[in-house]
PDB file of C-alpha atoms in Angstrom:
ATOM      1  CA  PHE A 218      25.705 -37.826  29.994  1.00 68.00           C
ATOM      2  CA  ARG A 219      25.657 -34.434  28.296  1.00 76.00           C
ATOM      3  CA  THR A 220      23.887 -32.405  30.791  1.00 75.00           C
ATOM      4  CA  VAL A 221      24.698 -34.217  33.776  1.00 70.00           C
ATOM      5  CA  PRO A 222      28.293 -33.028  34.145  1.00 77.00           C
ATOM      6  CA  ALA A 223      27.347 -29.484  33.070  1.00 78.00           C
ATOM      7  CA  VAL A 224      25.108 -29.217  35.750  1.00 74.00           C
ATOM      8  CA  VAL A 225      26.997 -30.640  38.420  1.00 71.00           C
ATOM      9  CA  PHE A 226      30.135 -28.599  37.383  1.00 77.00           C
ATOM     10  CA  GLY A 227      28.527 -25.643  36.159  1.00 79.00           C
ATOM     11  CA  HIS A 228      26.268 -25.174  38.881  1.00 76.00           C
ATOM     12  CA  LEU A 229      25.916 -27.786  42.007  1.00 76.00           C
ATOM     13  CA  LEU A 230      29.688 -27.795  42.849  1.00 79.00           C
ATOM     14  CA  PRO A 231      30.377 -23.843  42.876  1.00 83.00           C
ATOM     15  CA  GLY A 232      27.620 -23.716  45.301  1.00 80.00           C
ATOM     16  CA  PHE A 233      28.246 -26.869  47.576  1.00 80.00           C
ATOM     17  CA  ALA A 234      32.032 -26.472  47.632  1.00 85.00           C
ATOM     18  CA  PRO A 235      31.498 -22.849  49.413  1.00 88.00           C
ATOM     19  CA  GLY A 236      28.925 -24.550  51.800  1.00 87.00           C
ATOM     20  CA  MET A 237      31.373 -27.372  52.544  1.00 89.00           C
ATOM     21  CA  ALA A 238      34.281 -24.469  53.162  1.00 91.00           C
ATOM     22  CA  THR A 239      31.982 -22.159  55.449  1.00 92.00           C
ATOM     23  CA  LEU A 240      30.554 -25.043  57.408  1.00 92.00           C
ATOM     24  CA  ASN A 241      34.420 -26.146  58.419  1.00 92.00           C
ATOM     25  CA  LEU A 242      35.242 -22.366  58.969  1.00 92.00           C
ATOM     26  CA  LEU A 243      32.198 -22.293  61.160  1.00 92.00           C
ATOM     27  CA  THR A 244      33.326 -25.613  63.128  1.00 92.00           C
ATOM     28  CA  ARG A 245      36.831 -23.806  63.676  1.00 92.00           C
ATOM     29  CA  LEU A 246      34.968 -20.578  64.984  1.00 91.00           C
ATOM     30  CA  GLY A 247      32.935 -22.258  67.241  1.00 90.00           C
ATOM     31  CA  ALA A 248      35.469 -24.814  68.602  1.00 89.00           C
ATOM     32  CA  GLU A 249      36.371 -22.612  71.619  1.00 87.00           C
ATOM     33  CA  LEU A 250      32.938 -21.159  72.383  1.00 89.00           C
ATOM     34  CA  PRO A 251      30.817 -22.374  75.261  1.00 88.00           C
ATOM     35  CA  ASN A 252      28.686 -25.074  73.985  1.00 87.00           C
ATOM     36  CA  GLY A 253      30.098 -24.226  70.314  1.00 88.00           C
ATOM     37  CA  PRO A 254      30.533 -27.356  68.574  1.00 89.00           C
ATOM     38  CA  ARG A 255      27.040 -28.469  69.409  1.00 90.00           C
ATOM     39  CA  ASP A 256      25.568 -25.127  68.424  1.00 91.00           C
ATOM     40  CA  VAL A 257      27.578 -25.812  64.939  1.00 91.00           C
ATOM     41  CA  TRP A 258      25.935 -28.753  64.396  1.00 90.00           C
ATOM     42  CA  GLU A 259      22.396 -27.430  65.351  1.00 92.00           C
ATOM     43  CA  VAL A 260      22.712 -24.593  62.984  1.00 93.00           C
ATOM     44  CA  THR A 261      22.968 -27.446  59.666  1.00 93.00           C
ATOM     45  CA  ARG A 262      19.278 -28.528  60.681  1.00 92.00           C
ATOM     46  CA  GLY A 263      16.291 -27.470  58.764  1.00 92.00           C
ATOM     47  CA  LEU A 264      18.487 -26.394  55.476  1.00 93.00           C
ATOM     48  CA  PRO A 265      16.725 -25.000  52.854  1.00 93.00           C
ATOM     49  CA  HIS A 266      17.378 -25.858  49.005  1.00 92.00           C
ATOM     50  CA  ASN A 267      17.693 -29.720  50.017  1.00 93.00           C
ATOM     51  CA  VAL A 268      15.979 -31.955  47.116  1.00 93.00           C
ATOM     52  CA  THR A 269      15.766 -34.827  49.717  1.00 93.00           C
ATOM     53  CA  THR A 270      14.007 -32.575  52.137  1.00 94.00           C
ATOM     54  CA  GLU A 271      11.941 -31.204  49.518  1.00 96.00           C
ATOM     55  CA  MET A 272      10.804 -34.833  48.166  1.00 96.00           C
ATOM     56  CA  ASP A 273       9.698 -35.517  51.616  1.00 95.00           C
ATOM     57  CA  LEU A 274       7.643 -32.614  51.857  1.00 96.00           C
ATOM     58  CA  SER A 275       6.422 -33.353  48.608  1.00 97.00           C
ATOM     59  CA  LEU A 276       5.123 -36.908  50.098  1.00 97.00           C
ATOM     60  CA  TRP A 277       3.550 -35.385  52.732  1.00 97.00           C
ATOM     61  CA  GLU A 278       1.562 -33.242  50.540  1.00 97.00           C
ATOM     62  CA  THR A 279       0.480 -36.161  48.675  1.00 97.00           C
ATOM     63  CA  ALA A 280      -0.520 -37.888  51.951  1.00 97.00           C
ATOM     64  CA  ARG A 281      -2.735 -34.822  52.525  1.00 96.00           C
ATOM     65  CA  ALA A 282      -4.302 -34.642  49.336  1.00 97.00           C
ATOM     66  CA  ILE A 283      -5.133 -38.322  50.167  1.00 97.00           C
ATOM     67  CA  ARG A 284      -6.461 -37.583  53.457  1.00 96.00           C
ATOM     68  CA  SER A 285      -8.640 -34.790  51.919  1.00 95.00           C
ATOM     69  CA  ASP A 286     -10.244 -37.528  49.767  1.00 96.00           C
ATOM     70  CA  PRO A 287     -12.593 -39.676  52.131  1.00 95.00           C
ATOM     71  CA  VAL A 288     -12.805 -42.487  49.931  1.00 96.00           C
ATOM     72  CA  GLY A 289      -9.146 -42.874  49.458  1.00 95.00           C
ATOM     73  CA  ALA A 290      -8.271 -42.223  53.062  1.00 96.00           C
ATOM     74  CA  THR A 291     -10.649 -45.035  54.042  1.00 96.00           C
ATOM     75  CA  LEU A 292      -9.016 -47.340  51.350  1.00 95.00           C
ATOM     76  CA  PHE A 293      -5.574 -46.482  52.747  1.00 96.00           C
ATOM     77  CA  GLN A 294      -6.517 -47.271  56.276  1.00 93.00           C
ATOM     78  CA  THR A 295      -8.231 -50.688  55.500  1.00 94.00           C
ATOM     79  CA  THR A 296      -5.996 -51.831  52.776  1.00 95.00           C
ATOM     80  CA  ALA A 297      -2.841 -53.885  52.831  1.00 95.00           C
ATOM     81  CA  VAL A 298       0.245 -52.334  51.201  1.00 95.00           C
ATOM     82  CA  PRO A 299       0.828 -54.647  48.179  1.00 95.00           C
ATOM     83  CA  GLN A 300      -2.816 -54.701  47.190  1.00 96.00           C
ATOM     84  CA  LEU A 301      -2.721 -50.449  47.282  1.00 96.00           C
ATOM     85  CA  ALA A 302       0.475 -50.733  45.203  1.00 96.00           C
ATOM     86  CA  ALA A 303      -1.255 -53.121  42.849  1.00 96.00           C
ATOM     87  CA  ASP A 304      -4.449 -50.651  42.675  1.00 96.00           C
ATOM     88  CA  TYR A 305      -2.393 -47.932  41.946  1.00 97.00           C
ATOM     89  CA  SER A 306      -0.281 -49.505  38.843  1.00 96.00           C
ATOM     90  CA  SER A 307      -3.508 -50.382  37.447  1.00 96.00           C
ATOM     91  CA  GLY A 308      -5.216 -47.341  37.928  1.00 96.00           C
ATOM     92  CA  HIS A 309      -7.771 -48.464  40.117  1.00 95.00           C
ATOM     93  CA  LEU A 310      -7.584 -45.797  43.098  1.00 96.00           C
ATOM     94  CA  PRO A 311     -10.129 -43.078  43.480  1.00 96.00           C
ATOM     95  CA  ALA A 312      -9.216 -40.491  40.910  1.00 96.00           C
ATOM     96  CA  PRO A 313      -8.066 -37.928  43.384  1.00 96.00           C
ATOM     97  CA  THR A 314      -5.848 -40.294  45.430  1.00 97.00           C
ATOM     98  CA  GLN A 315      -4.463 -41.566  41.990  1.00 97.00           C
ATOM     99  CA  ASP A 316      -3.891 -38.140  40.599  1.00 97.00           C
ATOM    100  CA  ALA A 317      -2.130 -37.002  43.690  1.00 97.00           C
ATOM    101  CA  ILE A 318       0.343 -39.940  44.040  1.00 97.00           C
ATOM    102  CA  ALA A 319       0.950 -39.923  40.234  1.00 97.00           C
ATOM    103  CA  LYS A 320       1.828 -36.202  40.168  1.00 97.00           C
ATOM    104  CA  PHE A 321       4.528 -37.301  42.919  1.00 97.00           C
ATOM    105  CA  LEU A 322       5.795 -40.065  40.792  1.00 97.00           C
ATOM    106  CA  GLU A 323       5.889 -37.968  37.933  1.00 95.00           C
ATOM    107  CA  ARG A 324       8.799 -36.246  39.589  1.00 95.00           C
ATOM    108  CA  TYR A 325      10.167 -38.433  41.695  1.00 96.00           C
ATOM    109  CA  GLY A 326       8.996 -41.935  40.527  1.00 95.00           C
ATOM    110  CA  MET A 327      13.004 -42.748  39.539  1.00 95.00           C
ATOM    111  CA  ARG A 328      13.695 -43.268  42.919  1.00 95.00           C
ATOM    112  CA  GLY A 329      13.761 -46.588  45.069  1.00 93.00           C
ATOM    113  CA  ILE A 330      15.005 -48.946  47.093  1.00 90.00           C
ATOM    114  CA  ALA A 331      19.057 -49.444  46.579  1.00 88.00           C
ATOM    115  CA  GLU A 332      18.330 -47.096  43.628  1.00 92.00           C
ATOM    116  CA  ILE A 333      22.379 -46.844  42.601  1.00 90.00           C
ATOM    117  CA  ASP A 334      21.719 -50.192  41.185  1.00 91.00           C
ATOM    118  CA  LEU A 335      19.948 -50.368  37.931  1.00 90.00           C
ATOM    119  CA  GLY A 336      18.534 -53.616  38.226  1.00 91.00           C
ATOM    120  CA  ARG A 337      16.618 -52.569  41.046  1.00 92.00           C
ATOM    121  CA  PRO A 338      13.266 -51.522  40.368  1.00 94.00           C
ATOM    122  CA  ARG A 339      11.850 -47.540  40.767  1.00 95.00           C
ATOM    123  CA  TRP A 340       8.999 -46.144  42.684  1.00 96.00           C
ATOM    124  CA  ARG A 341       7.223 -46.202  39.276  1.00 95.00           C
ATOM    125  CA  GLU A 342       7.623 -49.531  38.739  1.00 94.00           C
ATOM    126  CA  ASP A 343       6.868 -50.958  42.158  1.00 95.00           C
ATOM    127  CA  PRO A 344       5.315 -48.157  44.501  1.00 96.00           C
ATOM    128  CA  THR A 345       4.937 -50.666  47.328  1.00 95.00           C
ATOM    129  CA  PRO A 346       7.685 -48.739  49.478  1.00 94.00           C
ATOM    130  CA  LEU A 347       5.877 -45.537  48.691  1.00 95.00           C
ATOM    131  CA  MET A 348       2.387 -46.675  49.823  1.00 96.00           C
ATOM    132  CA  GLN A 349       3.864 -47.753  52.871  1.00 95.00           C
ATOM    133  CA  VAL A 350       5.258 -44.389  53.943  1.00 95.00           C
ATOM    134  CA  LEU A 351       1.945 -43.160  52.690  1.00 96.00           C
ATOM    135  CA  GLN A 352       0.443 -45.251  55.083  1.00 95.00           C
ATOM    136  CA  SER A 353       2.564 -44.245  58.088  1.00 94.00           C
ATOM    137  CA  TYR A 354       2.227 -40.357  57.109  1.00 95.00           C
ATOM    138  CA  LEU A 355      -1.927 -40.992  57.216  1.00 95.00           C
ATOM    139  CA  ARG A 356      -1.523 -42.283  60.470  1.00 93.00           C
ATOM    140  CA  ILE A 357      -0.127 -38.861  61.834  1.00 93.00           C
ATOM    141  CA  GLU A 358      -2.612 -36.899  63.819  1.00 90.00           C
ATOM    142  CA  ASP A 359      -0.653 -34.355  65.844  1.00 91.00           C
ATOM    143  CA  GLU A 360      -0.021 -31.604  63.187  1.00 88.00           C
ATOM    144  CA  GLY A 361       3.077 -30.923  65.499  1.00 90.00           C
ATOM    145  CA  LEU A 362       4.871 -34.112  64.188  1.00 90.00           C
ATOM    146  CA  ALA A 363       4.051 -33.694  60.734  1.00 93.00           C
ATOM    147  CA  PRO A 364       7.037 -33.378  58.426  1.00 94.00           C
ATOM    148  CA  ASP A 365       6.366 -30.045  57.546  1.00 94.00           C
ATOM    149  CA  ALA A 366       6.167 -29.008  61.153  1.00 94.00           C
ATOM    150  CA  VAL A 367       9.312 -30.924  62.036  1.00 93.00           C
ATOM    151  CA  PHE A 368      11.247 -29.036  59.386  1.00 94.00           C
ATOM    152  CA  LYS A 369      10.108 -25.429  60.422  1.00 95.00           C
ATOM    153  CA  ARG A 370      11.111 -26.606  63.850  1.00 94.00           C
ATOM    154  CA  GLY A 371      14.357 -27.908  62.803  1.00 93.00           C
ATOM    155  CA  GLU A 372      14.851 -24.199  61.042  1.00 95.00           C
ATOM    156  CA  GLY A 373      14.085 -22.441  64.232  1.00 95.00           C
ATOM    157  CA  VAL A 374      16.473 -24.517  66.435  1.00 94.00           C
ATOM    158  CA  ALA A 375      19.070 -23.859  63.643  1.00 95.00           C
ATOM    159  CA  LEU A 376      18.511 -20.052  63.795  1.00 95.00           C
ATOM    160  CA  GLU A 377      18.208 -19.939  67.592  1.00 95.00           C
ATOM    161  CA  ALA A 378      21.930 -21.904  67.660  1.00 94.00           C
ATOM    162  CA  LEU A 379      23.434 -19.643  65.369  1.00 94.00           C
ATOM    163  CA  ALA A 380      22.290 -16.524  67.312  1.00 94.00           C
ATOM    164  CA  ARG A 381      23.692 -18.198  70.033  1.00 93.00           C
ATOM    165  CA  ALA A 382      27.396 -18.621  68.613  1.00 93.00           C
ATOM    166  CA  GLU A 383      27.072 -15.070  67.413  1.00 92.00           C
ATOM    167  CA  SER A 384      26.622 -13.822  70.928  1.00 92.00           C
ATOM    168  CA  ALA A 385      29.171 -15.933  72.824  1.00 91.00           C
ATOM    169  CA  ALA A 386      31.788 -14.798  70.067  1.00 91.00           C
ATOM    170  CA  THR A 387      31.191 -11.283  70.969  1.00 89.00           C
ATOM    171  CA  ARG A 388      33.532 -11.539  74.194  1.00 85.00           C
ATOM    172  CA  SER A 389      36.251 -12.643  71.471  1.00 81.00           C
ATOM    173  CA  GLY A 390      35.498  -9.398  69.775  1.00 84.00           C
ATOM    174  CA  TRP A 391      32.964  -8.205  67.228  1.00 89.00           C
ATOM    175  CA  LEU A 392      34.863  -9.409  64.338  1.00 92.00           C
ATOM    176  CA  LYS A 393      34.554 -13.147  65.226  1.00 91.00           C
ATOM    177  CA  SER A 394      30.785 -12.901  65.791  1.00 93.00           C
ATOM    178  CA  LYS A 395      30.467 -10.902  62.361  1.00 94.00           C
ATOM    179  CA  LEU A 396      32.262 -14.053  60.641  1.00 93.00           C
ATOM    180  CA  ILE A 397      30.184 -16.785  62.332  1.00 93.00           C
ATOM    181  CA  HIS A 398      26.968 -14.631  61.224  1.00 94.00           C
ATOM    182  CA  PHE A 399      28.195 -14.375  57.901  1.00 94.00           C
ATOM    183  CA  PHE A 400      29.489 -17.985  57.609  1.00 94.00           C
ATOM    184  CA  GLY A 401      26.569 -19.458  59.298  1.00 94.00           C
ATOM    185  CA  HIS A 402      24.166 -17.750  56.916  1.00 94.00           C
ATOM    186  CA  ARG A 403      26.237 -18.633  53.820  1.00 94.00           C
ATOM    187  CA  MET A 404      26.677 -22.480  54.671  1.00 94.00           C
ATOM    188  CA  ARG A 405      22.797 -22.738  55.478  1.00 94.00           C
ATOM    189  CA  SER A 406      22.084 -21.103  52.026  1.00 93.00           C
ATOM    190  CA  LEU A 407      24.410 -23.362  50.060  1.00 92.00           C
ATOM    191  CA  MET A 408      24.644 -26.837  52.203  1.00 91.00           C
ATOM    192  CA  GLY A 409      21.221 -28.122  51.169  1.00 90.00           C
ATOM    193  CA  LEU A 410      22.785 -28.749  47.849  1.00 88.00           C
ATOM    194  CA  ARG A 411      24.825 -31.595  48.840  1.00 86.00           C
ATOM    195  CA  GLU A 412      21.657 -33.807  48.328  1.00 87.00           C
ATOM    196  CA  SER A 413      21.451 -32.380  44.634  1.00 86.00           C
ATOM    197  CA  PRO A 414      24.509 -34.534  42.949  1.00 83.00           C
ATOM    198  CA  LYS A 415      22.831 -37.873  43.827  1.00 87.00           C
ATOM    199  CA  PHE A 416      19.297 -36.528  42.964  1.00 90.00           C
ATOM    200  CA  PHE A 417      20.413 -35.806  39.449  1.00 85.00           C
ATOM    201  CA  ILE A 418      22.531 -38.914  38.862  1.00 86.00           C
ATOM    202  CA  ILE A 419      19.746 -41.140  40.381  1.00 92.00           C
ATOM    203  CA  ARG A 420      17.464 -39.238  37.843  1.00 91.00           C
ATOM    204  CA  MET A 421      20.051 -40.024  34.816  1.00 89.00           C
ATOM    205  CA  MET A 422      19.780 -43.662  35.967  1.00 91.00           C
ATOM    206  CA  GLY A 423      16.051 -43.607  36.140  1.00 93.00           C
ATOM    207  CA  PHE A 424      16.262 -42.495  32.205  1.00 92.00           C
ATOM    208  CA  LEU A 425      19.118 -45.305  31.446  1.00 92.00           C
ATOM    209  CA  ARG A 426      16.907 -48.091  33.417  1.00 94.00           C
ATOM    210  CA  ALA A 427      13.759 -47.025  31.470  1.00 94.00           C
ATOM    211  CA  GLY A 428      15.374 -47.333  28.292  1.00 94.00           C
ATOM    212  CA  LEU A 429      16.695 -50.748  29.231  1.00 94.00           C
ATOM    213  CA  LEU A 430      13.482 -51.807  30.185  1.00 96.00           C
ATOM    214  CA  ASP A 431      12.271 -50.661  26.645  1.00 96.00           C
ATOM    215  CA  SER A 432      14.962 -52.718  24.991  1.00 95.00           C
ATOM    216  CA  GLY A 433      14.055 -55.716  27.030  1.00 96.00           C
ATOM    217  CA  ARG A 434      10.520 -55.699  26.010  1.00 96.00           C
ATOM    218  CA  GLU A 435      11.433 -55.645  22.426  1.00 96.00           C
ATOM    219  CA  PHE A 436      13.624 -59.116  23.344  1.00 96.00           C
ATOM    220  CA  VAL A 437      10.698 -60.370  24.850  1.00 96.00           C
ATOM    221  CA  GLU A 438       8.508 -59.766  21.859  1.00 96.00           C
ATOM    222  CA  ALA A 439      11.252 -61.362  19.860  1.00 94.00           C
ATOM    223  CA  GLY A 440      11.220 -64.396  21.892  1.00 94.00           C
ATOM    224  CA  LEU A 441      14.773 -63.946  22.662  1.00 95.00           C
ATOM    225  CA  LEU A 442      14.024 -62.931  26.954  1.00 96.00           C
ATOM    226  CA  THR A 443      11.544 -64.101  29.265  1.00 96.00           C
ATOM    227  CA  HIS A 444      11.169 -60.783  31.386  1.00 96.00           C
ATOM    228  CA  PRO A 445      12.024 -57.142  30.012  1.00 95.00           C
ATOM    229  CA  ASP A 446      14.499 -56.818  33.489  1.00 95.00           C
ATOM    230  CA  ASP A 447      16.670 -59.840  32.086  1.00 96.00           C
ATOM    231  CA  LEU A 448      18.910 -57.727  30.608  1.00 96.00           C
ATOM    232  CA  VAL A 449      20.118 -56.445  34.022  1.00 95.00           C
ATOM    233  CA  PHE A 450      21.641 -59.727  34.764  1.00 96.00           C
ATOM    234  CA  LEU A 451      23.716 -59.993  31.512  1.00 96.00           C
ATOM    235  CA  HIS A 452      27.327 -58.098  31.540  1.00 95.00           C
ATOM    236  CA  LEU A 453      28.292 -55.175  29.020  1.00 93.00           C
ATOM    237  CA  PRO A 454      29.601 -57.172  26.313  1.00 95.00           C
ATOM    238  CA  GLU A 455      26.958 -59.929  26.440  1.00 96.00           C
ATOM    239  CA  LEU A 456      24.547 -57.079  26.030  1.00 94.00           C
ATOM    240  CA  GLU A 457      26.241 -55.920  23.104  1.00 95.00           C
ATOM    241  CA  GLU A 458      26.506 -59.795  21.885  1.00 96.00           C
ATOM    242  CA  LEU A 459      22.446 -59.852  22.072  1.00 95.00           C
ATOM    243  CA  ALA A 460      22.025 -56.444  20.321  1.00 93.00           C
ATOM    244  CA  GLN A 461      24.283 -57.731  17.716  1.00 94.00           C
ATOM    245  CA  GLY A 462      22.196 -61.032  17.164  1.00 92.00           C
ATOM    246  CA  VAL A 463      24.626 -63.417  18.047  1.00 93.00           C
ATOM    247  CA  SER A 464      23.109 -66.895  18.834  1.00 91.00           C
ATOM    248  CA  ARG A 465      22.930 -68.196  22.213  1.00 93.00           C
ATOM    249  CA  ASP A 466      20.374 -69.590  24.866  1.00 94.00           C
ATOM    250  CA  TRP A 467      20.177 -66.403  26.645  1.00 96.00           C
ATOM    251  CA  LYS A 468      17.228 -67.460  28.837  1.00 96.00           C
ATOM    252  CA  VAL A 469      19.091 -70.256  30.271  1.00 96.00           C
ATOM    253  CA  LEU A 470      21.710 -68.140  31.101  1.00 96.00           C
ATOM    254  CA  ILE A 471      20.002 -65.646  32.643  1.00 97.00           C
ATOM    255  CA  ALA A 472      17.554 -68.233  34.739  1.00 97.00           C
ATOM    256  CA  GLU A 473      20.899 -69.597  36.229  1.00 97.00           C
ATOM    257  CA  ARG A 474      21.924 -66.115  37.243  1.00 96.00           C
ATOM    258  CA  ARG A 475      18.483 -65.338  38.469  1.00 96.00           C
ATOM    259  CA  ALA A 476      18.366 -68.324  40.801  1.00 96.00           C
ATOM    260  CA  VAL A 477      21.904 -67.248  42.385  1.00 94.00           C
ATOM    261  CA  TYR A 478      20.284 -63.964  42.973  1.00 93.00           C
ATOM    262  CA  GLN A 479      17.430 -65.133  44.401  1.00 93.00           C
ATOM    263  CA  ARG A 480      19.579 -67.764  46.504  1.00 92.00           C
ATOM    264  CA  GLU A 481      21.915 -64.585  47.705  1.00 86.00           C
ATOM    265  CA  LYS A 482      18.712 -62.844  49.021  1.00 85.00           C
ATOM    266  CA  LEU A 483      18.301 -65.386  51.354  1.00 87.00           C
ATOM    267  CA  ARG A 484      21.284 -64.398  53.241  1.00 78.00           C
ATOM    268  CA  ARG A 485      20.236 -63.614  56.916  1.00 78.00           C
ATOM    269  CA  GLN A 486      23.467 -61.154  57.570  1.00 76.00           C
ATOM    270  CA  VAL A 487      24.473 -58.951  54.847  1.00 75.00           C
ATOM    271  CA  PRO A 488      28.220 -58.698  53.997  1.00 77.00           C
ATOM    272  CA  ARG A 489      30.279 -55.541  55.170  1.00 77.00           C
ATOM    273  CA  LEU A 490      32.382 -55.745  52.273  1.00 80.00           C
ATOM    274  CA  LEU A 491      31.785 -57.779  48.971  1.00 82.00           C
ATOM    275  CA  LEU A 492      35.042 -57.732  46.739  1.00 84.00           C
ATOM    276  CA  SER A 493      34.701 -58.438  42.861  1.00 84.00           C
ATOM    277  CA  ASP A 494      35.857 -61.937  43.093  1.00 85.00           C
ATOM    278  CA  GLY A 495      33.037 -62.930  45.009  1.00 80.00           C
ATOM    279  CA  ARG A 496      34.587 -62.950  48.572  1.00 83.00           C
ATOM    280  CA  ALA A 497      32.351 -61.664  51.291  1.00 80.00           C
ATOM    281  CA  ILE A 498      33.435 -60.062  54.356  1.00 79.00           C
ATOM    282  CA  TYR A 499      31.614 -60.070  57.645  1.00 77.00           C
ATOM    283  CA  GLU A 500      34.260 -58.632  60.240  1.00 67.00           C
ATOM    284  CA  GLY A 501      33.799 -55.707  61.891  1.00 55.00           C
ATOM    285  CA  LEU A 502      29.961 -55.575  62.008  1.00 49.00           C
ATOM    286  CA  THR A 503      30.006 -55.380  66.094  1.00 51.00           C
ATOM    287  CA  ASP A 504      32.296 -53.879  68.479  1.00 50.00           C
ATOM    288  CA  SER A 505      34.476 -56.637  69.679  1.00 50.00           C
ATOM    289  CA  THR A 506      35.763 -54.539  72.534  1.00 55.00           C
ATOM    290  CA  ALA A 507      32.230 -54.411  74.144  1.00 53.00           C
ATOM    291  CA  PRO A 508      31.831 -56.523  77.186  1.00 58.00           C
ATOM    292  CA  ALA A 509      29.395 -59.388  76.786  1.00 55.00           C
ATOM    293  CA  GLY A 510      26.025 -59.266  78.481  1.00 60.00           C
ATOM    294  CA  GLU A 511      22.171 -58.598  78.111  1.00 63.00           C
ATOM    295  CA  ASP A 512      22.400 -55.287  79.381  1.00 66.00           C
ATOM    296  CA  VAL A 513      24.891 -53.653  76.721  1.00 67.00           C
ATOM    297  CA  LEU A 514      23.551 -52.236  73.660  1.00 64.00           C
ATOM    298  CA  VAL A 515      26.034 -51.748  71.026  1.00 65.00           C
ATOM    299  CA  GLY A 516      25.544 -49.775  67.688  1.00 63.00           C
ATOM    300  CA  SER A 517      27.115 -47.731  65.154  1.00 59.00           C
ATOM    301  CA  ALA A 518      26.946 -43.980  65.051  1.00 60.00           C
ATOM    302  CA  VAL A 519      25.163 -42.360  61.737  1.00 61.00           C
ATOM    303  CA  SER A 520      25.300 -38.864  62.711  1.00 63.00           C
ATOM    304  CA  PRO A 521      26.609 -36.305  65.218  1.00 62.00           C
ATOM    305  CA  GLY A 522      24.459 -35.317  67.977  1.00 64.00           C
ATOM    306  CA  VAL A 523      23.354 -36.086  71.959  1.00 67.00           C
ATOM    307  CA  VAL A 524      20.938 -38.920  72.483  1.00 65.00           C
ATOM    308  CA  GLU A 525      19.378 -39.294  75.987  1.00 69.00           C
ATOM    309  CA  GLY A 526      16.886 -41.828  77.084  1.00 67.00           C
ATOM    310  CA  VAL A 527      15.536 -43.771  79.901  1.00 68.00           C
ATOM    311  CA  GLY A 528      16.191 -47.872  79.519  1.00 62.00           C
ATOM    312  CA  ALA A 529      14.807 -50.432  81.506  1.00 59.00           C
ATOM    313  CA  GLY A 530      17.739 -52.634  82.586  1.00 58.00           C
ATOM    314  CA  VAL A 531      20.141 -51.302  80.673  1.00 54.00           C
ATOM    315  CA  SER A 532      23.574 -50.079  82.131  1.00 53.00           C
ATOM    316  CA  GLU A 533      25.523 -48.985  79.456  1.00 53.00           C
ATOM    317  CA  VAL A 534      24.954 -47.828  75.831  1.00 53.00           C
ATOM    318  CA  ARG A 535      28.099 -47.617  73.722  1.00 53.00           C
ATOM    319  CA  VAL A 536      27.804 -46.028  70.316  1.00 49.00           C
ATOM    320  CA  GLY A 537      31.186 -45.601  68.158  1.00 45.00           C
TER     321      GLY A 537
END
């Protein structure tokens, strides 16, 4: 809590805010150019200094290290993901493979599925999702489809799009072209920082969860809890009571809440909105204006861009 504000406000915002500002200015400058809006979005591809991209590339390097270990590579080809995770956690993978994964988790082990929830395990606790991705990476035979090659290709496409926008802007005068050049390169230098605030927040939460589990183990040894992560099923006032030694049947209370949690995990449809009083709202998950029929695909857009494809028997694709 002492370091994160200083990092975010002292280093990240002064970089990220100008990055967003230059993107907005670039969008305005490109609005009237031929193919300008699309070119502007292309310029955002392959951004450097993005911690999430760096993590993906580091994971690819981990996969390459496993591939260079014949025993480890064979193991990943023939072993189920849960068993690979168990073997890593117990230290039973071949040494080169074990060391490569450990090196990755040393920096990124605080990440995980639904990682903004302190109650969810991190990769360092349950590396199962990580093993699944590594298996997928090890199936890549075409070097052109490798993550580092895809990133490099995206970087090239971005620079080509920026050059096109600069060239098109010369018809409106040299100043507009120079501005697009300046804002484009400035944006590419700074916009990658957009992932950094979350990265450092999740890193902090990783430390918090590790400390919480350490305390949980002490309570397990004292006979007050059954599992170290039982603490995540208690509210803050209850955690304070537990720490102060207030007498209560904590195991029963936590078991009841675990049962509710396990029951909720059986839901086949996740609520779109979950209110603090427990009400779940499911409306709005689909486009109610879309015509009925098996030949209509309905989806929600998650990023800008253009999609082209051939569908068998599909007469309409509606995204919005």
